[in-house]
Coordinates of C-alpha atoms in Angstrom, one line a residue:
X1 CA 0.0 0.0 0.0
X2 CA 1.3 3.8 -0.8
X3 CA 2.1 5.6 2.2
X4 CA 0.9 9.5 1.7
X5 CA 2.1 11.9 4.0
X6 CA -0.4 14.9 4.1
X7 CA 2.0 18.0 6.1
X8 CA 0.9 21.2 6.1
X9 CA 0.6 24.5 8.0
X10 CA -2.4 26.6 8.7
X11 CA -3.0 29.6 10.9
X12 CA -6.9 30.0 10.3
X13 CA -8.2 27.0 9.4
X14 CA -8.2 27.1 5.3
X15 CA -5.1 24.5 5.7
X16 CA -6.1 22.5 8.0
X17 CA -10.1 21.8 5.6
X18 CA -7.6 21.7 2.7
X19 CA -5.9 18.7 4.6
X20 CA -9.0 16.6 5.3
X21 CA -10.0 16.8 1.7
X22 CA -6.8 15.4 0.2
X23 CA -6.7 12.7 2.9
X24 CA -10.0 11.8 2.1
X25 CA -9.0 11.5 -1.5
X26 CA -5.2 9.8 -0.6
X27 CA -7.8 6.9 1.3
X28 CA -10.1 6.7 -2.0
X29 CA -7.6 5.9 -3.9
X30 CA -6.1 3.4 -1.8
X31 CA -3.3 4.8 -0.1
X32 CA -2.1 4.6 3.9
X33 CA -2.8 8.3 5.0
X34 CA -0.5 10.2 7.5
X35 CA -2.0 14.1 8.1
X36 CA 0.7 16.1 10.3
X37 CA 0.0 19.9 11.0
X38 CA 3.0 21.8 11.5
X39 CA 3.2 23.0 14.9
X40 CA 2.6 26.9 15.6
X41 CA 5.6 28.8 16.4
X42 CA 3.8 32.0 17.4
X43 CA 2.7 32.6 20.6
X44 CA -1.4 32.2 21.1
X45 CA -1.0 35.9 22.6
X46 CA -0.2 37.2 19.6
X47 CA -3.0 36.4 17.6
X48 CA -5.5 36.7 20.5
X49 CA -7.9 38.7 18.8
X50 CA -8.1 36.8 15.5
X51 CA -10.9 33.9 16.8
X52 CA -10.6 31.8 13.4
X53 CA -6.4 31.5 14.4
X54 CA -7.2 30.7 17.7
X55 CA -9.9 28.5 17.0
X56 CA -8.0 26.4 14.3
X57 CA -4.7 26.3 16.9
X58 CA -7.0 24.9 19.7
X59 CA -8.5 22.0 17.5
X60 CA -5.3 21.6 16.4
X61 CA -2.6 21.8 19.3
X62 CA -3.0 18.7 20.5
X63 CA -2.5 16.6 17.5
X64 CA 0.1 14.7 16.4
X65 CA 3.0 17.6 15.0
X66 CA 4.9 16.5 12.0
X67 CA 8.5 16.1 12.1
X68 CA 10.7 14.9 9.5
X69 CA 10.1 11.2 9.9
X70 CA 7.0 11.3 8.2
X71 CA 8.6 12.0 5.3
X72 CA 11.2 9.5 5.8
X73 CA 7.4 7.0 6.2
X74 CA 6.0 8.1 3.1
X75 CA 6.7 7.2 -0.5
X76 CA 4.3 10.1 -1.2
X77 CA 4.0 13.8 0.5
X78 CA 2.0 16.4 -0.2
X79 CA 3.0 19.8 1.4
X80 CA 0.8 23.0 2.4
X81 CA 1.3 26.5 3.8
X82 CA -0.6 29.6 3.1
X83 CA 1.9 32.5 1.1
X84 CA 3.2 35.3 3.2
X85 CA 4.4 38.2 1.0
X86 CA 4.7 35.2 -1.7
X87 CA 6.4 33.0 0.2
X88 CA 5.8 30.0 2.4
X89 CA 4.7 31.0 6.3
X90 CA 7.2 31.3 8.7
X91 CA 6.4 27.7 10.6
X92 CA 6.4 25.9 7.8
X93 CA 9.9 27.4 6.7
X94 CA 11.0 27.0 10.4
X95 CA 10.2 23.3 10.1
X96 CA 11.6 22.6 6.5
X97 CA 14.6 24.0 7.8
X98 CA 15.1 21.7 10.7
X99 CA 15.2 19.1 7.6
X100 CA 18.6 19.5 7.6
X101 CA 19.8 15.8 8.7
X102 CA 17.5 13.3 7.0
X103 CA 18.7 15.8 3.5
X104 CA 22.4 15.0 4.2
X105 CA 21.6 11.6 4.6
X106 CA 19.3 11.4 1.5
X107 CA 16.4 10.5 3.2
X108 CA 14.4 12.8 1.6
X109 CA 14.6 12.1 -1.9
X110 CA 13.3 9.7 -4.5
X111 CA 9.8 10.6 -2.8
X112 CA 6.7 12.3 -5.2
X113 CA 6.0 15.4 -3.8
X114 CA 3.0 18.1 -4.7
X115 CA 1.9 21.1 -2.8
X116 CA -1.0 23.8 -2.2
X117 CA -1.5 27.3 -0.6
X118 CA -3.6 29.9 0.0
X119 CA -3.8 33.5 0.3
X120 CA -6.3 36.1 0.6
X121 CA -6.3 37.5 -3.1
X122 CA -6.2 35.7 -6.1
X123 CA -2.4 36.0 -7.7
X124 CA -1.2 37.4 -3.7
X125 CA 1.9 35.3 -3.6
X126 CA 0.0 31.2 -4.9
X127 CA 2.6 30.7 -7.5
X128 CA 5.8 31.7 -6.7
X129 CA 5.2 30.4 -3.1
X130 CA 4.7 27.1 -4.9
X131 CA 7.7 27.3 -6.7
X132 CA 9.7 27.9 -3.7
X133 CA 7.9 25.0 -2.0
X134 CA 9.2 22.9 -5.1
X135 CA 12.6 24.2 -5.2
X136 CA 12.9 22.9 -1.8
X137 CA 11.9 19.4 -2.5
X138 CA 14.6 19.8 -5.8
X139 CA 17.3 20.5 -3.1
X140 CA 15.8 17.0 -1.2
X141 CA 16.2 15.3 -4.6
X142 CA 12.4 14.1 -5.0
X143 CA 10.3 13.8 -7.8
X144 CA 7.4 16.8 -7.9
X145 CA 4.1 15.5 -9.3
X146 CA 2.8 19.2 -10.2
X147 CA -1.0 19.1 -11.4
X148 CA -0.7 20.5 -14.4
X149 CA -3.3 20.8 -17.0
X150 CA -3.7 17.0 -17.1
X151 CA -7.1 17.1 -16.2
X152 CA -10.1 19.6 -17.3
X153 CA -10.7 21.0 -13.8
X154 CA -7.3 22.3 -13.9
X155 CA -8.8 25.2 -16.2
X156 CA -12.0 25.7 -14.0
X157 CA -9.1 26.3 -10.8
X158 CA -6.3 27.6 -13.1
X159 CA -3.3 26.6 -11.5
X160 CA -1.1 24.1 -13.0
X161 CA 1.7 24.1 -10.1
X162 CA -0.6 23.1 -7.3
X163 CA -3.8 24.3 -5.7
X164 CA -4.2 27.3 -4.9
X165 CA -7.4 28.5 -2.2
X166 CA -8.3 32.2 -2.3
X167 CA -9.5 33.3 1.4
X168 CA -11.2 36.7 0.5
X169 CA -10.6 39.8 1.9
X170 CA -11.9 38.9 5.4
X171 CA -9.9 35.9 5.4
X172 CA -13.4 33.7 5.7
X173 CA -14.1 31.9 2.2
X174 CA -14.8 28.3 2.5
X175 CA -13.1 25.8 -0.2
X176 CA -15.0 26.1 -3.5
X177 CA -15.9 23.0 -4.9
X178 CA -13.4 23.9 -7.9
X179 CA -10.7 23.8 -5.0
X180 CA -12.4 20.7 -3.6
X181 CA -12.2 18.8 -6.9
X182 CA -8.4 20.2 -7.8
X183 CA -7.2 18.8 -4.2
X184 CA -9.0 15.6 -5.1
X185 CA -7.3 15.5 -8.4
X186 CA -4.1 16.4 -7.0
X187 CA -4.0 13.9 -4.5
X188 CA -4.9 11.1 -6.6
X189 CA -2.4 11.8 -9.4
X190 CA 0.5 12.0 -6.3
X191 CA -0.5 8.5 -5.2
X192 CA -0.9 7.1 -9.0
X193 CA 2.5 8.2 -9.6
X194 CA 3.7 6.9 -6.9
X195 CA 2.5 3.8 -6.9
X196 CA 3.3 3.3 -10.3
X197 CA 7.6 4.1 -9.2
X198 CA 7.0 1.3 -6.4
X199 CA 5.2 -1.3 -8.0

């Protein structure tokens, strides 16, 4: 059986729904599904007065946190953090940078990766904070498994490097079902793929 491992960052919540649809879809197609949220590195003070933060970091704290042996588990990760000035957010940079062992000993690579984001406007930062989530897994030497246009709900959601979920000005848009379907897609092409380089 595959082993997908789902790791992502989310501050108010868009991440975290994001997650549960793409495990959903990593179980339907018959892979063993891992889901690891990063672990906040701001204090709860700090974002006190923001209830959908402290309501996704409440149902959230006491989960498992993922660490970098659940990408050494998986033959299959996919990766998400919301873009901050188009670029991923600081905890999930903080915890891709405590990588630094299992690269050196080339436990990262030879994995398929794929990744999404989100940000408050469309264009604020999805694509190049993609790129630099992919640049990353170049450096761990594993295979990215990009969407593409390989499928013809690509050009409903329009972006061919991941999936990208637009949060709206007040930060409160629920996934679209175009978003829904892409991570579905997404998801299922990751495990194809890599079940195809293991078999």
């Amino acid at each position: 059986m595959t082993k997908l491992a789902i790791i992502y960052y989310s501050a108010t919540g868009h991440g975290t729904e994001m997650a549960k649809v793409a495990a959903a879809a990593g179980q339907a197609a018959g892979a063993e599904v891992r889901v690891r949220h990063v672990a906040e590195t701001a204090d709860p003070s700090t974002f006190a007065e923001n209830p959908a933060w402290t309501a996704n970091y409440e149902a959230t704290k006491d989960l498992p946190a993922a660490t970098g042996d659940d990408i050494v588990w998986a033959d299959a990760v996919i990766l998400g953090a919301p873009t901050r000035y188009s670029t991923p957010a600081a905890p999930y940079q903080t915890f891709i940078n405590g990588l630094g062992g299992l690269w050196a000993e080339g436990k990262l690579a030879n994995k398929v990766y794929a990744a999404w984001t989100s940000s408050q406007t469309l264009h604020g930062g999805q694509e190049t904070t993609l790129q630099q989530m992919y640049q990353q897994v170049m450096h761990f030497g594993g295979i990215i498994a990009a969407p593409g246009y390989t499928d013809g709900l690509k050009f409903v959601d329009g972006n061919p490097y991941g999936v990208g979920h637009v949060t709206g000005a007040n930060n409160t848009d629920e996934l679209s079902d175009a978003t829904k379907n892409a991570l579905e897609h997404m998801t299922k092409r990751v495990v194809d793929i890599a079940t195809k380089l293991n078999s």
